[in-house]
């Protein structure tokens, strides 16, 4: 699909509702699942999304719009939420994420981005020049990436319980 | 996780809401995405879930409770929805799925299953003996499997648009 700002906004606006429908008030034990050593629980994923909202997407877009390729984006700490998001219950994290996402989308709309803006480039610390459209598409795809992760993590809770059906469930192979 | 009927019911009850939040009124083009030849659009996945609700989960549970291992489950046609679900718009399929899932959960509750029932076995056409608990756990895990599929399919819409970030997005590696 070609990048369209209104599609990306539509996808981004859905994620808090999807995560809420999937995760809020899960029965005991499910919210604490992860995929093994070094992987994240659903709560840690939501904390990561909140952290990215504060430090990654719109902040990088602002750097790109202000300085073009002249200023390299600050590296994004993909584990930053592990310091800041500790101990908050999942319900509170879902509320926070919904609030910061709504705020981000309000700020994004206020930028009144044009097609020319979307083609502008900034400087990624590893990739070099990237366009604003690529950054915004990644914001939406990153939501879907973590939604797939949370779904896989929950499914893993029934890896043993499904018995022989494990062979038919791709989400349990990963 | 150990299988608990109330957990499975809780997971099963969430799926229509999750799919609705993710898929209802998607912008043009997104609902028509698939993952290539022989794969399914989000609408086809929802049609498959409806078909499975009618012919797979509770029907097999009833056979197991009535006949134990004496009656082999009818094979489930994993492509049956491709004949029956054709042409319905995604919104109508989401409505249908929510209705049939609510009906199934009402019927499941009416079975008043005991722990002894959950340990009873039926005869799977390929696997041989399976317990009712395994069948019901698979029902819930199958939802999550297809939710992961739909999420992956949507993310694939931005495979090109994300540019170099593709390398960071597991959901795009497949």
Tab-separated table of C-alpha atoms in Angstrom, chain B:
chain	number	residue	atom	x	y	z
B	1	UNK	CA	-1.110	-22.400	32.058
B	2	UNK	CA	-3.374	-25.108	33.352
B	3	UNK	CA	-6.696	-25.196	31.510
B	4	UNK	CA	-9.523	-23.477	33.357
B	5	UNK	CA	-12.910	-23.293	31.705
B	6	UNK	CA	-13.567	-19.766	32.979
B	7	UNK	CA	-10.285	-18.511	31.464
B	8	UNK	CA	-11.120	-20.026	28.083
B	9	UNK	CA	-14.581	-18.430	28.185
B	10	UNK	CA	-13.007	-15.090	29.075
B	11	UNK	CA	-10.592	-15.316	26.118
B	12	UNK	CA	-13.311	-16.497	23.715
B	13	UNK	CA	-15.632	-13.677	24.739
B	14	UNK	CA	-12.983	-11.068	23.864
B	15	UNK	CA	-12.323	-12.012	20.252
B	16	UNK	CA	-15.303	-10.326	18.535
B	17	UNK	CA	-14.475	-7.048	20.279
B	18	UNK	CA	-10.786	-7.283	19.430
B	19	UNK	CA	-11.490	-8.010	15.769
B	20	UNK	CA	-14.091	-5.247	15.636
B	21	UNK	CA	-11.663	-2.706	17.109
B	22	UNK	CA	-8.985	-3.762	14.642
B	23	UNK	CA	-11.018	-4.226	11.463
B	24	UNK	CA	-14.331	-2.380	11.434
B	25	UNK	CA	-14.451	0.437	8.848
B	26	UNK	CA	-10.821	0.047	7.840
B	27	UNK	CA	-9.772	2.512	5.126
B	28	UNK	CA	-10.098	1.352	1.515
B	29	UNK	CA	-7.659	-1.323	0.514
B	30	UNK	CA	-6.683	-2.560	3.970
B	31	UNK	CA	-9.519	-5.062	4.309
B	32	UNK	CA	-8.567	-6.525	0.928
B	33	UNK	CA	-4.965	-7.292	1.896
B	34	UNK	CA	-3.756	-10.864	2.080
B	35	UNK	CA	-0.300	-12.423	2.460
B	36	UNK	CA	-0.054	-13.662	-1.129
B	37	UNK	CA	-1.342	-16.592	-3.180
B	38	UNK	CA	-3.479	-18.989	-1.149
B	39	UNK	CA	-3.661	-16.754	1.941
B	40	UNK	CA	-6.665	-14.995	3.406
B	41	UNK	CA	-7.940	-11.460	3.707
B	42	UNK	CA	-9.207	-10.293	7.122
B	43	UNK	CA	-12.763	-10.841	5.843
B	44	UNK	CA	-11.929	-14.441	4.903
B	45	UNK	CA	-10.466	-15.028	8.359
B	46	UNK	CA	-13.654	-13.777	10.015
B	47	UNK	CA	-15.731	-15.969	7.660
B	48	UNK	CA	-13.538	-18.926	8.682
B	49	UNK	CA	-14.128	-18.194	12.376
B	50	UNK	CA	-17.897	-18.118	11.759
B	51	UNK	CA	-17.710	-21.390	9.836
B	52	UNK	CA	-15.668	-23.013	12.621
B	53	UNK	CA	-18.208	-21.835	15.182
B	54	UNK	CA	-20.987	-23.601	13.269
B	55	UNK	CA	-19.191	-26.826	12.413
B	56	UNK	CA	-16.159	-27.346	14.629
B	57	UNK	CA	-15.983	-26.409	18.302
B	58	UNK	CA	-19.289	-26.981	20.067
B	59	UNK	CA	-20.456	-29.586	17.546
B	60	UNK	CA	-17.329	-31.634	18.329
B	61	UNK	CA	-17.788	-31.075	22.067
B	62	UNK	CA	-21.323	-32.450	21.767
B	63	UNK	CA	-20.103	-35.541	19.912
B	64	UNK	CA	-17.454	-36.100	22.590
B	65	UNK	CA	-19.965	-35.733	25.438
B	66	UNK	CA	-22.519	-37.983	23.740
B	67	UNK	CA	-20.297	-40.739	22.397
B	68	UNK	CA	-16.816	-40.433	23.925
B	69	UNK	CA	-14.220	-42.103	21.739
B	70	UNK	CA	-16.841	-44.240	19.997
B	71	UNK	CA	-17.598	-41.592	17.361
B	72	UNK	CA	-14.838	-39.936	15.354
B	73	UNK	CA	-15.269	-36.170	14.945
B	74	UNK	CA	-16.306	-35.147	11.441
B	75	UNK	CA	-13.262	-33.616	9.732
B	76	UNK	CA	-13.292	-29.824	9.842
B	77	UNK	CA	-13.179	-28.205	6.406
B	78	UNK	CA	-10.664	-25.405	6.906
B	79	UNK	CA	-11.663	-23.956	3.565
B	80	UNK	CA	-15.437	-24.322	3.984
B	81	UNK	CA	-15.900	-20.596	4.514
B	82	UNK	CA	-14.484	-19.918	1.064
B	83	UNK	CA	-17.716	-21.323	-0.363
B	84	UNK	CA	-20.217	-19.945	2.124
B	85	UNK	CA	-18.720	-16.607	3.224
B	86	UNK	CA	-18.084	-15.143	-0.216
B	87	UNK	CA	-19.084	-11.609	-0.960
B	88	UNK	CA	-20.304	-10.553	2.482
B	89	UNK	CA	-18.823	-7.228	3.529
B	90	UNK	CA	-16.422	-7.263	6.452
B	91	UNK	CA	-18.783	-5.312	8.730
B	92	UNK	CA	-21.558	-7.867	8.236
B	93	UNK	CA	-19.126	-10.720	8.910
B	94	UNK	CA	-17.971	-9.053	12.139
B	95	UNK	CA	-21.612	-8.704	13.234
B	96	UNK	CA	-22.297	-12.352	12.393
B	97	UNK	CA	-19.225	-13.522	14.239
B	98	UNK	CA	-20.143	-11.550	17.371
B	99	UNK	CA	-23.646	-13.058	17.276
B	100	UNK	CA	-22.593	-16.680	16.732
B	101	UNK	CA	-19.843	-16.420	19.348
B	102	UNK	CA	-22.319	-15.059	21.938
B	103	UNK	CA	-24.686	-17.881	21.067
B	104	UNK	CA	-21.919	-20.482	21.383
B	105	UNK	CA	-20.860	-19.177	24.791
B	106	UNK	CA	-24.482	-19.310	25.964
B	107	UNK	CA	-24.716	-22.912	24.814
B	108	UNK	CA	-21.371	-23.738	26.411
B	109	UNK	CA	-22.546	-22.326	29.744
B	110	UNK	CA	-25.754	-24.365	29.476
B	111	UNK	CA	-23.696	-27.568	29.268
B	112	UNK	CA	-22.660	-26.992	32.917
B	113	UNK	CA	-19.398	-28.797	32.320
B	114	UNK	CA	-17.714	-30.412	35.308
B	115	UNK	CA	-14.020	-31.166	35.776
B	116	UNK	CA	-14.879	-34.779	35.035
B	117	UNK	CA	-16.431	-33.733	31.714
B	118	UNK	CA	-13.302	-31.752	30.841
B	119	UNK	CA	-11.190	-34.903	31.259
B	120	UNK	CA	-13.454	-36.980	29.010
B	121	UNK	CA	-12.035	-37.986	25.646
B	122	UNK	CA	-13.294	-38.026	22.090
B	123	UNK	CA	-11.790	-39.344	18.887
B	124	UNK	CA	-10.042	-36.895	16.570
B	125	UNK	CA	-9.806	-38.113	12.946
B	126	UNK	CA	-6.017	-37.588	12.886
B	127	UNK	CA	-4.826	-37.311	16.474
B	128	UNK	CA	-6.855	-40.095	18.077
B	129	UNK	CA	-8.024	-39.506	21.664
B	130	UNK	CA	-8.255	-35.875	22.774
B	131	UNK	CA	-9.804	-34.428	25.914
B	132	UNK	CA	-12.634	-31.937	26.047
B	133	UNK	CA	-10.249	-29.534	27.830
B	134	UNK	CA	-7.817	-29.777	24.876
B	135	UNK	CA	-10.633	-29.085	22.415
B	136	UNK	CA	-11.788	-26.014	24.343
B	137	UNK	CA	-8.231	-24.703	24.840
B	138	UNK	CA	-7.734	-25.074	21.082
B	139	UNK	CA	-10.893	-23.079	20.419
B	140	UNK	CA	-9.378	-20.134	22.340
B	141	UNK	CA	-5.862	-20.548	20.936
B	142	UNK	CA	-7.297	-20.770	17.403
B	143	UNK	CA	-8.844	-17.327	17.896
B	144	UNK	CA	-5.433	-15.953	18.891
B	145	UNK	CA	-3.784	-17.707	15.944
B	146	UNK	CA	-6.089	-15.946	13.516
B	147	UNK	CA	-5.805	-12.645	15.357
B	148	UNK	CA	-2.033	-12.867	14.887
B	149	UNK	CA	-2.636	-13.673	11.203
B	150	UNK	CA	-4.899	-10.654	10.659
B	151	UNK	CA	-2.403	-8.402	12.439
B	152	UNK	CA	0.462	-9.724	10.283
B	153	UNK	CA	-1.633	-9.257	7.156
B	154	UNK	CA	-2.392	-5.617	7.980
B	155	UNK	CA	1.242	-4.915	8.869
B	156	UNK	CA	2.216	-6.332	5.472
B	157	UNK	CA	0.369	-3.405	3.914
B	158	UNK	CA	3.256	-1.195	5.070
B	159	UNK	CA	6.100	-3.570	4.167
B	160	UNK	CA	7.393	-1.137	1.518
B	161	UNK	CA	6.212	2.068	3.160
B	162	UNK	CA	8.413	1.597	6.247
B	163	UNK	CA	11.568	1.590	4.113
B	164	UNK	CA	14.682	0.526	6.042
B	165	UNK	CA	12.735	-0.018	9.298
B	166	UNK	CA	11.508	-3.304	7.805
B	167	UNK	CA	14.601	-4.869	9.390
B	168	UNK	CA	13.341	-4.003	12.885
B	169	UNK	CA	9.780	-5.270	12.518
B	170	UNK	CA	9.454	-8.978	13.231
B	171	UNK	CA	5.854	-8.992	12.007
B	172	UNK	CA	7.175	-8.178	8.515
B	173	UNK	CA	9.651	-11.034	8.446
B	174	UNK	CA	7.049	-13.837	8.495
